[in-house]
Amino acid sequence: MSKIIQFTDVTLRDGEQTPGVSFSVREKTTIASMLEKLGVNCIEAGFASSSAGDMEAIDRIARQSRSNTTVCSLARCKVEDIDAAAKALTNASKPKIHIIIGCSDIHLKYKFGFTPEQLLSRIKVMIRYAADTGMQIQFSAEDATRADREFLRSVYLTALDSGANIINITDTVGYSLPDEFESLVRSARGWVGDDVLLSVHCHNDLGLATANSLAGIKGGADMVECTLNAMGERAGNASLEEVAVALRVRADLMDFRDTIKAKHIYPVCKAVATYSGLSVGHNKPIVGDNCFTHQSGIHQNSVLKNPSTYELFNPNLIGRVSNELMLSRLSGRHGFEERLKELGYELSRDELDDAFARFMQLAEFRKTVSDKEISALAQSYTSKVTHHTYTLKNYQSISGSNAITTATVNIGMAGGDVLKAAAGDGPVDAVFRAIEEATGISFKMVSLDVKAVDEGKDSLCEVRLIMEKDGRRFIGRGINTDMIAASAFAYMNALNRAVLVLNSFKEDDNEED
Ligand code: KIV
Ligand code: ZN
Protein backbone atom coordinates (compact mmCIF):
# COMPACT_ATOMS: atom_id res chain seq x y z
CA MET A 1 0.00 0.00 0.00
CA SER A 2 1.43 3.40 -0.93
CA LYS A 3 2.19 5.96 1.76
CA ILE A 4 -0.30 8.76 2.55
CA ILE A 5 1.11 12.28 2.33
CA GLN A 6 -0.58 14.80 4.60
CA PHE A 7 -1.27 18.39 3.54
CA THR A 8 -1.08 21.32 5.94
CA ASP A 9 -2.47 24.49 4.45
CA VAL A 10 -0.76 27.68 5.66
CA THR A 11 -2.69 30.17 3.47
CA LEU A 12 -4.29 31.78 6.53
CA ARG A 13 -0.90 32.34 8.21
CA ASP A 14 2.06 32.43 5.77
CA GLY A 15 -0.34 33.31 2.92
CA GLU A 16 -1.61 36.26 4.90
CA GLN A 17 1.99 37.45 5.18
CA THR A 18 1.83 38.29 1.46
CA PRO A 19 2.37 42.06 1.37
CA GLY A 20 -0.97 43.91 1.38
CA VAL A 21 -3.09 40.90 2.30
CA SER A 22 -5.27 40.92 5.36
CA PHE A 23 -8.22 38.54 5.55
CA SER A 24 -11.18 39.40 7.74
CA VAL A 25 -12.28 36.83 10.35
CA ARG A 26 -15.30 35.94 8.22
CA GLU A 27 -13.10 35.42 5.15
CA LYS A 28 -10.82 33.17 7.19
CA THR A 29 -13.65 31.01 8.47
CA THR A 30 -15.09 30.74 4.95
CA ILE A 31 -11.70 29.75 3.51
CA ALA A 32 -11.22 27.26 6.36
CA SER A 33 -14.56 25.56 5.52
CA MET A 34 -13.46 25.34 1.89
CA LEU A 35 -10.10 23.88 2.92
CA GLU A 36 -11.89 21.16 4.84
CA LYS A 37 -13.99 20.35 1.78
CA LEU A 38 -10.75 20.25 -0.20
CA GLY A 39 -9.53 17.59 2.21
CA VAL A 40 -6.47 19.16 3.85
CA ASN A 41 -5.34 17.38 7.02
CA CYS A 42 -4.32 20.48 8.94
CA ILE A 43 -5.20 24.18 8.75
CA GLU A 44 -2.65 26.61 10.17
CA ALA A 45 -5.27 29.19 11.07
CA GLY A 46 -3.01 32.04 12.19
CA PHE A 47 -0.56 33.36 14.74
CA ALA A 48 -2.62 33.81 17.91
CA SER A 49 -0.36 36.26 19.74
CA SER A 50 0.03 38.57 16.75
CA SER A 51 -3.38 40.25 16.95
CA ALA A 52 -6.86 40.04 18.43
CA GLY A 53 -8.13 39.29 14.92
CA ASP A 54 -5.88 36.22 14.59
CA MET A 55 -6.90 35.03 18.03
CA GLU A 56 -10.58 35.31 17.12
CA ALA A 57 -10.15 33.64 13.72
CA ILE A 58 -8.24 30.67 15.19
CA ASP A 59 -10.86 30.27 17.90
CA ARG A 60 -13.73 30.33 15.39
CA ILE A 61 -11.99 27.92 13.03
CA ALA A 62 -11.23 25.60 15.96
CA ARG A 63 -14.92 25.60 16.93
CA GLN A 64 -16.28 25.04 13.42
CA SER A 65 -13.78 22.40 12.23
CA ARG A 66 -14.56 18.73 11.84
CA SER A 67 -13.12 16.31 14.32
CA ASN A 68 -10.53 14.88 11.91
CA THR A 69 -9.03 18.24 10.89
CA THR A 70 -6.07 19.51 12.88
CA VAL A 71 -6.19 23.24 13.60
CA CYS A 72 -2.91 24.95 14.33
CA SER A 73 -1.57 28.25 15.62
CA LEU A 74 1.96 29.50 15.12
CA ALA A 75 3.92 30.54 18.24
CA ARG A 76 7.44 31.82 18.76
CA CYS A 77 9.55 30.11 21.41
CA LYS A 78 8.02 32.37 24.10
CA VAL A 79 5.63 31.79 26.98
CA GLU A 80 3.20 34.53 25.83
CA ASP A 81 2.97 33.07 22.34
CA ILE A 82 2.44 29.52 23.58
CA ASP A 83 -0.23 30.69 26.05
CA ALA A 84 -2.02 32.63 23.31
CA ALA A 85 -1.90 29.66 20.92
CA ALA A 86 -3.20 27.25 23.56
CA LYS A 87 -6.00 29.64 24.47
CA ALA A 88 -7.07 30.14 20.84
CA LEU A 89 -7.06 26.37 20.26
CA THR A 90 -9.01 25.41 23.40
CA ASN A 91 -12.06 24.29 21.41
CA ALA A 92 -10.26 22.45 18.61
CA SER A 93 -10.79 18.68 18.39
CA LYS A 94 -7.21 18.25 17.20
CA PRO A 95 -5.19 21.29 18.33
CA LYS A 96 -1.57 21.80 17.31
CA ILE A 97 0.89 24.44 18.49
CA HIS A 98 3.57 25.18 15.91
CA ILE A 99 6.68 26.52 17.64
CA ILE A 100 9.40 28.25 15.63
CA ILE A 101 12.85 29.59 16.30
CA GLY A 102 15.61 30.55 13.87
CA CYS A 103 18.55 28.12 13.93
CA SER A 104 20.96 29.16 11.18
CA ASP A 105 24.17 30.98 12.13
CA ILE A 106 22.77 34.08 10.46
CA HIS A 107 19.63 34.00 12.62
CA LEU A 108 21.60 33.22 15.79
CA LYS A 109 23.97 36.08 15.25
CA TYR A 110 21.77 38.83 13.80
CA LYS A 111 18.29 38.03 15.00
CA PHE A 112 18.82 36.83 18.56
CA GLY A 113 22.42 37.31 19.60
CA PHE A 114 22.19 33.82 21.19
CA THR A 115 24.93 31.24 21.51
CA PRO A 116 23.99 27.77 20.19
CA GLU A 117 23.78 26.53 23.82
CA GLN A 118 21.40 29.32 24.78
CA LEU A 119 19.21 28.45 21.81
CA LEU A 120 19.07 24.75 22.73
CA SER A 121 18.18 25.60 26.30
CA ARG A 122 15.39 27.95 25.13
CA ILE A 123 13.98 25.20 22.89
CA LYS A 124 14.08 22.66 25.75
CA VAL A 125 12.27 24.89 28.23
CA MET A 126 9.64 26.22 25.83
CA ILE A 127 8.75 22.91 24.19
CA ARG A 128 8.37 21.31 27.63
CA TYR A 129 6.13 24.19 28.60
CA ALA A 130 4.04 23.79 25.43
CA ALA A 131 3.88 19.99 25.72
CA ASP A 132 2.29 20.41 29.15
CA THR A 133 -0.85 21.68 27.38
CA GLY A 134 -1.36 18.14 26.08
CA MET A 135 -1.71 19.53 22.55
CA GLN A 136 0.24 18.27 19.56
CA ILE A 137 3.52 20.16 19.19
CA GLN A 138 5.18 20.86 15.85
CA PHE A 139 8.68 22.30 15.95
CA SER A 140 10.27 24.31 13.13
CA ALA A 141 13.91 25.28 13.08
CA GLU A 142 13.51 28.37 10.92
CA ASP A 143 16.07 28.72 8.11
CA ALA A 144 16.98 25.05 8.48
CA THR A 145 18.46 24.79 4.99
CA ARG A 146 21.13 27.39 5.85
CA ALA A 147 21.82 26.01 9.33
CA ASP A 148 24.88 23.99 10.30
CA ARG A 149 23.85 20.33 9.79
CA GLU A 150 25.30 19.00 13.07
CA PHE A 151 23.70 21.83 15.03
CA LEU A 152 20.39 21.25 13.24
CA ARG A 153 20.52 17.61 14.31
CA SER A 154 20.97 18.65 17.98
CA VAL A 155 18.14 21.15 17.62
CA TYR A 156 15.69 18.54 16.28
CA LEU A 157 16.70 15.95 18.87
CA THR A 158 16.37 18.48 21.69
CA ALA A 159 12.89 19.43 20.46
CA LEU A 160 11.83 15.78 20.28
CA ASP A 161 13.32 14.96 23.72
CA SER A 162 11.40 17.89 25.16
CA GLY A 163 8.03 16.73 23.84
CA ALA A 164 7.64 17.79 20.18
CA ASN A 165 5.68 15.35 18.00
CA ILE A 166 6.34 16.79 14.54
CA ILE A 167 9.54 18.18 13.03
CA ASN A 168 9.05 20.68 10.20
CA ILE A 169 12.04 21.17 7.89
CA THR A 170 11.95 24.72 6.58
CA ASP A 171 13.52 26.25 3.52
CA THR A 172 12.62 29.66 4.88
CA VAL A 173 14.32 31.75 2.19
CA GLY A 174 13.88 29.29 -0.68
CA TYR A 175 17.64 28.62 -0.80
CA SER A 176 17.82 24.88 -1.30
CA LEU A 177 18.12 22.92 -4.53
CA PRO A 178 15.92 19.82 -4.93
CA ASP A 179 18.70 17.17 -4.63
CA GLU A 180 20.13 18.94 -1.63
CA PHE A 181 16.72 19.24 0.05
CA GLU A 182 15.90 15.58 -0.57
CA SER A 183 19.21 14.64 1.03
CA LEU A 184 18.54 16.92 4.05
CA VAL A 185 15.13 15.30 4.62
CA ARG A 186 16.69 11.84 4.25
CA SER A 187 19.34 12.76 6.85
CA ALA A 188 16.68 14.15 9.18
CA ARG A 189 14.73 10.91 8.85
CA GLY A 190 17.90 9.09 9.94
CA TRP A 191 18.31 11.42 12.95
CA VAL A 192 14.73 11.25 14.21
CA GLY A 193 13.79 7.66 13.32
CA ASP A 194 10.79 6.29 11.48
CA ASP A 195 8.08 7.10 14.02
CA VAL A 196 8.37 10.89 14.04
CA LEU A 197 6.16 12.82 11.63
CA LEU A 198 8.41 14.84 9.30
CA SER A 199 7.00 17.86 7.51
CA VAL A 200 8.49 20.21 4.90
CA HIS A 201 7.88 23.92 4.36
CA CYS A 202 9.41 25.44 1.21
CA HIS A 203 9.55 28.99 -0.09
CA ASN A 204 9.80 30.03 -3.70
CA ASP A 205 12.58 32.62 -3.82
CA LEU A 206 14.40 30.67 -6.55
CA GLY A 207 11.21 29.27 -8.10
CA LEU A 208 11.88 25.85 -6.56
CA ALA A 209 9.25 25.55 -3.83
CA THR A 210 7.15 22.91 -5.58
CA ALA A 211 10.22 20.97 -6.78
CA ASN A 212 11.69 21.06 -3.27
CA SER A 213 8.43 19.93 -1.66
CA LEU A 214 8.27 16.94 -4.01
CA ALA A 215 11.96 16.26 -3.34
CA GLY A 216 11.17 16.39 0.39
CA ILE A 217 8.42 13.80 -0.08
CA LYS A 218 10.84 11.59 -2.02
CA GLY A 219 13.35 12.04 0.82
CA GLY A 220 10.86 10.70 3.37
CA ALA A 221 8.64 13.60 4.47
CA ASP A 222 5.14 12.63 5.63
CA MET A 223 3.61 16.07 5.34
CA VAL A 224 3.88 19.14 3.09
CA GLU A 225 3.03 22.69 4.10
CA CYS A 226 1.59 24.71 1.23
CA THR A 227 -0.54 27.71 0.40
CA LEU A 228 -3.20 28.18 -2.26
CA ASN A 229 -2.13 30.21 -5.29
CA ALA A 230 1.45 30.03 -3.89
CA MET A 231 0.76 33.00 -1.59
CA GLY A 232 3.22 33.80 1.18
CA GLU A 233 6.15 35.93 2.29
CA ARG A 234 8.18 37.47 -0.56
CA ALA A 235 8.01 35.07 -3.56
CA GLY A 236 5.52 32.88 -1.71
CA ASN A 237 5.27 29.27 -0.57
CA ALA A 238 4.96 25.94 -2.33
CA SER A 239 1.57 25.89 -4.01
CA LEU A 240 -0.85 23.26 -2.78
CA GLU A 241 -2.47 22.93 -6.19
CA GLU A 242 0.91 22.36 -7.88
CA VAL A 243 2.10 19.76 -5.39
CA ALA A 244 -1.22 17.88 -5.34
CA VAL A 245 -1.61 17.81 -9.12
CA ALA A 246 2.06 16.88 -9.69
CA LEU A 247 1.56 13.92 -7.35
CA ARG A 248 -1.39 12.82 -9.49
CA VAL A 249 0.08 13.49 -12.94
CA ARG A 250 3.41 11.82 -12.08
CA ALA A 251 2.04 8.99 -9.97
CA ASP A 252 4.14 6.76 -12.25
CA LEU A 253 7.25 8.01 -10.45
CA MET A 254 5.75 9.06 -7.13
CA ASP A 255 3.69 6.33 -5.57
CA PHE A 256 1.83 8.28 -2.87
CA ARG A 257 -1.76 8.92 -1.85
CA ASP A 258 -3.38 11.88 -0.14
CA THR A 259 -6.79 13.07 1.04
CA ILE A 260 -7.09 16.06 -1.32
CA LYS A 261 -10.34 16.09 -3.31
CA ALA A 262 -8.87 17.63 -6.43
CA LYS A 263 -12.19 18.79 -7.91
CA HIS A 264 -12.36 21.50 -5.21
CA ILE A 265 -8.96 22.97 -6.10
CA TYR A 266 -10.07 25.48 -8.74
CA PRO A 267 -13.09 26.91 -6.86
CA VAL A 268 -11.15 27.37 -3.61
CA CYS A 269 -8.16 28.95 -5.41
CA LYS A 270 -10.56 31.38 -7.12
CA ALA A 271 -12.20 32.27 -3.80
CA VAL A 272 -8.79 32.87 -2.17
CA ALA A 273 -7.75 35.09 -5.09
CA THR A 274 -10.86 37.16 -4.53
CA TYR A 275 -10.54 37.40 -0.76
CA SER A 276 -6.85 38.23 -0.92
CA GLY A 277 -7.41 40.77 -3.67
CA LEU A 278 -4.50 39.22 -5.56
CA SER A 279 -5.33 37.92 -9.01
CA VAL A 280 -3.57 34.76 -10.06
CA GLY A 281 -1.04 35.29 -12.90
CA HIS A 282 -2.31 34.20 -16.32
CA ASN A 283 0.48 31.65 -16.59
CA LYS A 284 0.32 30.39 -12.98
CA PRO A 285 0.56 26.59 -13.21
CA ILE A 286 -2.70 24.66 -12.65
CA VAL A 287 -5.04 27.61 -11.99
CA GLY A 288 -3.84 30.45 -14.30
CA ASP A 289 -6.23 31.54 -17.05
CA ASN A 290 -3.87 30.41 -19.81
CA CYS A 291 -3.22 26.87 -18.56
CA PHE A 292 -5.64 25.34 -21.04
CA THR A 293 -5.53 27.99 -23.77
CA HIS A 294 -3.68 27.18 -26.97
CA GLN A 295 -2.47 29.98 -29.19
CA SER A 296 -0.57 28.23 -31.97
CA GLY A 297 -2.68 26.80 -34.79
CA ILE A 298 -0.69 23.56 -34.73
CA HIS A 299 -1.43 23.11 -31.04
CA GLN A 300 -5.10 23.99 -31.49
CA ASN A 301 -5.51 21.39 -34.24
CA SER A 302 -3.84 18.71 -32.20
CA VAL A 303 -5.82 19.49 -29.04
CA LEU A 304 -9.04 19.20 -31.02
CA LYS A 305 -7.97 15.73 -32.10
CA ASN A 306 -6.86 14.75 -28.62
CA PRO A 307 -6.33 17.16 -25.67
CA SER A 308 -3.55 14.99 -24.26
CA THR A 309 -1.29 16.19 -27.11
CA TYR A 310 -0.74 19.46 -25.23
CA GLU A 311 -2.58 19.11 -21.94
CA LEU A 312 -1.15 17.11 -19.06
CA PHE A 313 -4.48 16.56 -17.36
CA ASN A 314 -8.15 17.13 -17.89
CA PRO A 315 -9.18 20.49 -16.34
CA ASN A 316 -12.22 18.75 -14.85
CA LEU A 317 -9.78 17.03 -12.47
CA ILE A 318 -9.43 20.28 -10.53
CA GLY A 319 -13.01 21.50 -11.03
CA ARG A 320 -12.33 23.79 -14.00
CA VAL A 321 -15.61 22.99 -15.65
CA SER A 322 -16.50 24.66 -18.93
CA ASN A 323 -20.15 23.63 -18.99
CA GLU A 324 -20.92 25.26 -15.66
CA LEU A 325 -24.46 25.38 -14.42
CA MET A 326 -26.42 28.57 -15.12
CA LEU A 327 -29.28 29.61 -12.86
CA SER A 328 -32.27 31.65 -13.98
CA ARG A 329 -35.15 33.34 -12.17
CA LEU A 330 -37.02 30.04 -12.48
CA SER A 331 -34.38 28.28 -10.35
CA GLY A 332 -36.12 29.78 -7.32
CA ARG A 333 -34.80 30.39 -3.85
CA HIS A 334 -34.14 26.74 -3.14
CA GLY A 335 -32.02 26.34 -6.30
CA PHE A 336 -30.11 29.52 -5.44
CA GLU A 337 -29.43 28.42 -1.86
CA GLU A 338 -28.34 24.94 -2.95
CA ARG A 339 -25.95 26.40 -5.54
CA LEU A 340 -24.43 28.72 -2.93
CA LYS A 341 -23.82 25.73 -0.64
CA GLU A 342 -22.24 23.73 -3.45
CA LEU A 343 -19.94 26.65 -4.17
CA GLY A 344 -18.91 26.66 -0.49
CA TYR A 345 -20.71 29.75 0.84
CA GLU A 346 -22.70 29.93 4.03
CA LEU A 347 -24.75 33.07 4.49
CA SER A 348 -26.93 34.11 7.39
CA ARG A 349 -30.72 34.24 6.89
CA ASP A 350 -30.70 38.05 6.39
CA GLU A 351 -27.80 37.85 3.97
CA LEU A 352 -29.56 35.10 2.04
CA ASP A 353 -32.71 37.24 1.74
CA ASP A 354 -30.65 40.14 0.47
CA ALA A 355 -28.52 37.99 -1.85
CA PHE A 356 -31.59 36.29 -3.30
CA ALA A 357 -33.21 39.67 -4.02
CA ARG A 358 -30.03 40.78 -5.81
CA PHE A 359 -29.87 37.49 -7.69
CA MET A 360 -33.48 37.90 -8.88
CA GLN A 361 -32.78 41.45 -10.04
CA LEU A 362 -29.79 40.19 -12.01
CA ALA A 363 -31.68 37.18 -13.37
CA GLU A 364 -34.55 39.39 -14.48
CA PHE A 365 -32.14 41.47 -16.46
CA ARG A 366 -29.65 38.86 -17.68
CA LYS A 367 -31.89 35.79 -18.05
CA THR A 368 -29.14 33.49 -16.76
CA VAL A 369 -26.66 33.97 -13.91
CA SER A 370 -23.33 32.13 -13.89
CA ASP A 371 -21.43 30.51 -11.01
CA LYS A 372 -18.85 33.30 -11.26
CA GLU A 373 -21.56 35.89 -10.61
CA ILE A 374 -23.18 33.86 -7.83
CA SER A 375 -19.76 33.51 -6.15
CA ALA A 376 -19.15 37.24 -6.58
CA LEU A 377 -22.51 38.01 -4.95
CA ALA A 378 -21.79 35.64 -2.04
CA GLN A 379 -18.30 37.04 -1.57
CA SER A 380 -19.70 40.55 -1.22
CA TYR A 381 -21.17 39.34 2.12
CA THR A 382 -18.32 37.13 3.28
CA SER A 383 -15.73 39.85 2.47
CA LYS A 384 -17.57 42.43 4.52
CA VAL A 385 -15.58 43.66 7.45
CA THR A 386 -17.67 42.60 10.42
CA HIS A 387 -16.69 45.43 12.70
CA HIS A 388 -18.18 48.10 10.50
CA THR A 389 -16.77 51.42 11.55
CA TYR A 390 -18.07 53.26 8.49
CA THR A 391 -21.02 52.41 6.24
CA LEU A 392 -21.81 53.94 2.89
CA LYS A 393 -25.53 54.63 3.26
CA ASN A 394 -25.95 56.24 -0.15
CA TYR A 395 -24.11 58.27 -2.71
CA GLN A 396 -24.75 60.34 -5.79
CA SER A 397 -22.33 61.43 -8.45
CA ILE A 398 -22.79 63.83 -11.32
CA SER A 399 -20.52 63.84 -14.31
CA GLY A 400 -20.67 64.67 -17.99
CA SER A 401 -18.59 66.17 -20.75
CA ASN A 402 -19.52 69.73 -19.81
CA ALA A 403 -20.08 69.34 -16.09
CA ILE A 404 -17.86 69.70 -13.04
CA THR A 405 -17.78 66.21 -11.63
CA THR A 406 -19.10 66.09 -8.08
CA ALA A 407 -20.19 63.44 -5.63
CA THR A 408 -22.18 63.46 -2.42
CA VAL A 409 -21.96 60.66 0.12
CA ASN A 410 -23.84 59.84 3.29
CA ILE A 411 -21.59 57.86 5.64
CA GLY A 412 -22.87 56.16 8.78
CA MET A 413 -20.43 56.16 11.70
CA ALA A 414 -20.36 56.23 15.49
CA GLY A 415 -22.00 59.50 16.49
CA GLY A 416 -24.37 59.67 13.49
CA ASP A 417 -24.46 60.07 9.74
CA VAL A 418 -22.23 62.51 7.93
CA LEU A 419 -23.17 64.03 4.57
CA LYS A 420 -20.34 65.47 2.46
CA ALA A 421 -19.79 66.55 -1.13
CA ALA A 422 -16.61 66.91 -3.14
CA ALA A 423 -15.51 67.67 -6.68
CA GLY A 424 -13.11 65.30 -8.37
CA ASP A 425 -11.25 64.32 -11.47
CA GLY A 426 -13.97 61.93 -12.69
CA PRO A 427 -16.84 60.36 -10.75
CA VAL A 428 -14.75 57.71 -8.95
CA ASP A 429 -12.25 60.27 -7.71
CA ALA A 430 -15.12 62.55 -6.61
CA VAL A 431 -16.74 59.75 -4.56
CA PHE A 432 -13.39 58.85 -2.94
CA ARG A 433 -12.77 62.48 -2.05
CA ALA A 434 -16.26 62.84 -0.57
CA ILE A 435 -15.68 59.72 1.59
CA GLU A 436 -12.34 61.18 2.68
CA GLU A 437 -14.10 64.43 3.65
CA ALA A 438 -16.75 62.56 5.62
CA THR A 439 -14.40 60.24 7.53
CA GLY A 440 -11.42 62.56 7.89
CA ILE A 441 -9.12 59.68 6.91
CA SER A 442 -7.03 59.82 3.78
CA PHE A 443 -5.11 57.10 1.96
CA LYS A 444 -2.65 56.91 -0.88
CA MET A 445 -4.25 54.97 -3.76
CA VAL A 446 -1.76 52.34 -4.91
CA SER A 447 -3.82 50.59 -7.57
CA LEU A 448 -7.37 50.22 -8.79
CA ASP A 449 -8.55 47.47 -11.15
CA VAL A 450 -11.96 47.15 -12.70
CA LYS A 451 -13.15 43.96 -14.33
CA ALA A 452 -16.36 42.37 -15.53
CA VAL A 453 -17.19 39.28 -13.45
CA ASP A 454 -18.43 37.43 -16.54
CA GLU A 455 -18.99 37.94 -20.24
CA GLY A 456 -21.60 40.36 -21.57
CA LYS A 457 -22.15 44.12 -21.36
CA ASP A 458 -24.55 43.60 -18.48
CA SER A 459 -22.11 41.63 -16.30
CA LEU A 460 -21.57 42.46 -12.66
CA CYS A 461 -18.53 44.66 -12.24
CA GLU A 462 -15.79 44.00 -9.69
CA VAL A 463 -13.45 46.69 -8.41
CA ARG A 464 -10.30 45.79 -6.48
CA LEU A 465 -8.13 48.46 -5.04
CA ILE A 466 -5.07 48.75 -2.84
CA MET A 467 -4.71 51.77 -0.55
CA GLU A 468 -1.81 52.66 1.72
CA LYS A 469 -1.69 54.27 5.14
CA ASP A 470 1.24 54.50 7.58
CA GLY A 471 3.32 52.19 5.36
CA ARG A 472 0.70 49.41 5.41
CA ARG A 473 -1.38 48.34 2.44
CA PHE A 474 -5.06 47.47 2.47
CA ILE A 475 -7.03 45.68 -0.18
CA GLY A 476 -10.68 46.48 -0.85
CA ARG A 477 -13.22 44.87 -3.09
CA GLY A 478 -16.64 45.93 -4.31
CA ILE A 479 -19.22 44.30 -6.56
CA ASN A 480 -22.12 46.01 -8.34
CA THR A 481 -23.61 46.38 -11.79
CA ASP A 482 -22.68 50.08 -11.47
CA MET A 483 -18.94 50.74 -11.68
CA ILE A 484 -19.05 53.85 -9.47
CA ALA A 485 -20.96 51.98 -6.76
CA ALA A 486 -18.52 49.03 -6.97
CA SER A 487 -15.61 51.49 -6.57
CA ALA A 488 -17.25 53.17 -3.58
CA PHE A 489 -17.90 49.77 -1.89
CA ALA A 490 -14.32 48.71 -2.56
CA TYR A 491 -13.06 51.91 -0.94
CA MET A 492 -15.28 51.37 2.11
CA ASN A 493 -14.12 47.73 2.35
CA ALA A 494 -10.44 48.76 2.41
CA LEU A 495 -11.17 51.66 4.77
CA ASN A 496 -12.90 49.42 7.34
CA ARG A 497 -10.12 46.81 7.10
CA ALA A 498 -7.55 49.54 7.65
CA VAL A 499 -9.32 50.93 10.70
CA LEU A 500 -9.60 47.43 12.18
CA VAL A 501 -5.98 46.49 11.52
CA LEU A 502 -4.46 49.83 12.51
CA ASN A 503 -6.41 49.80 15.78
CA SER A 504 -5.45 46.25 16.71
CA PHE A 505 -1.93 46.25 15.30
CA LYS A 506 0.59 45.41 18.00
CA GLU A 507 3.89 47.19 17.92
CA ASP A 508 5.63 44.34 19.68
CA ASP A 509 6.51 41.85 17.01
CA ASN A 510 10.15 41.59 17.90
CA GLU A 511 11.46 38.08 17.85
CA GLU A 512 13.55 37.67 21.02
CA ASP A 513 12.57 38.03 24.68
O1 KIV B 1 9.21 30.04 6.34
C1 KIV B 1 9.26 29.68 7.52
O2 KIV B 1 10.30 29.28 8.05
C2 KIV B 1 8.03 29.74 8.27
C3 KIV B 1 8.03 29.14 9.64
C4 KIV B 1 7.15 29.93 10.52
C5 KIV B 1 7.61 27.72 9.54
O3 KIV B 1 7.03 30.20 7.78
ZN1 ZN C 1 7.15 30.25 5.64
Short mmCIF file of N, CA and C and ligand atoms in Angstrom, two decimals, residues 13-14 17 44 74 98 100 140-143 168 170-173 201 203 225 237, ligand 1:
data_model
loop_
_atom_site.label_atom_id
_atom_site.label_comp_id
_atom_site.label_asym_id
_atom_site.label_seq_id
_atom_site.Cartn_x
_atom_site.Cartn_y
_atom_site.Cartn_z
N ARG A 13 -2.00 31.79 7.40
CA ARG A 13 -0.90 32.34 8.21
C ARG A 13 0.23 32.85 7.29
N ASP A 14 0.98 31.96 6.65
CA ASP A 14 2.06 32.43 5.77
C ASP A 14 1.46 33.18 4.59
N GLN A 17 0.80 36.61 5.11
CA GLN A 17 1.99 37.45 5.18
C GLN A 17 2.38 38.00 3.81
N GLU A 44 -3.33 25.66 9.28
CA GLU A 44 -2.65 26.61 10.17
C GLU A 44 -3.46 27.90 10.09
N LEU A 74 0.52 29.28 15.04
CA LEU A 74 1.96 29.50 15.12
C LEU A 74 2.28 30.14 16.48
N HIS A 98 2.41 25.25 16.81
CA HIS A 98 3.57 25.18 15.91
C HIS A 98 4.61 26.19 16.42
N ILE A 100 8.28 27.97 16.55
CA ILE A 100 9.40 28.25 15.63
C ILE A 100 10.51 29.02 16.34
N SER A 140 9.56 23.90 14.34
CA SER A 140 10.27 24.31 13.13
C SER A 140 11.54 25.04 13.50
N ALA A 141 12.67 24.51 12.99
CA ALA A 141 13.91 25.28 13.08
C ALA A 141 13.88 26.17 11.85
N GLU A 142 13.60 27.47 12.08
CA GLU A 142 13.51 28.37 10.92
C GLU A 142 14.87 28.45 10.24
N ASP A 143 14.85 28.61 8.92
CA ASP A 143 16.07 28.72 8.11
C ASP A 143 16.92 27.46 8.20
N ASN A 168 9.31 20.05 11.50
CA ASN A 168 9.05 20.68 10.20
C ASN A 168 10.37 21.22 9.66
N THR A 170 12.32 23.50 7.31
CA THR A 170 11.95 24.72 6.58
C THR A 170 13.05 25.17 5.62
N ASP A 171 12.62 25.54 4.44
CA ASP A 171 13.52 26.25 3.52
C ASP A 171 12.99 27.68 3.49
N THR A 172 13.25 28.37 4.60
CA THR A 172 12.62 29.66 4.88
C THR A 172 12.85 30.71 3.79
N VAL A 173 14.05 30.73 3.22
CA VAL A 173 14.32 31.75 2.19
C VAL A 173 14.44 31.12 0.80
N HIS A 201 8.48 22.59 4.57
CA HIS A 201 7.88 23.92 4.36
C HIS A 201 8.84 24.69 3.45
N HIS A 203 9.87 27.69 0.53
CA HIS A 203 9.55 28.99 -0.09
C HIS A 203 10.10 29.05 -1.51
N GLU A 225 3.75 21.45 3.77
CA GLU A 225 3.03 22.69 4.10
C GLU A 225 2.98 23.54 2.83
N ASN A 237 5.02 30.64 -1.06
CA ASN A 237 5.27 29.27 -0.57
C ASN A 237 5.04 28.27 -1.69
O1 KIV B 1 9.21 30.04 6.34
C1 KIV B 1 9.26 29.68 7.52
O2 KIV B 1 10.30 29.28 8.05
C2 KIV B 1 8.03 29.74 8.27
C3 KIV B 1 8.03 29.14 9.64
C4 KIV B 1 7.15 29.93 10.52
C5 KIV B 1 7.61 27.72 9.54
O3 KIV B 1 7.03 30.20 7.78
#
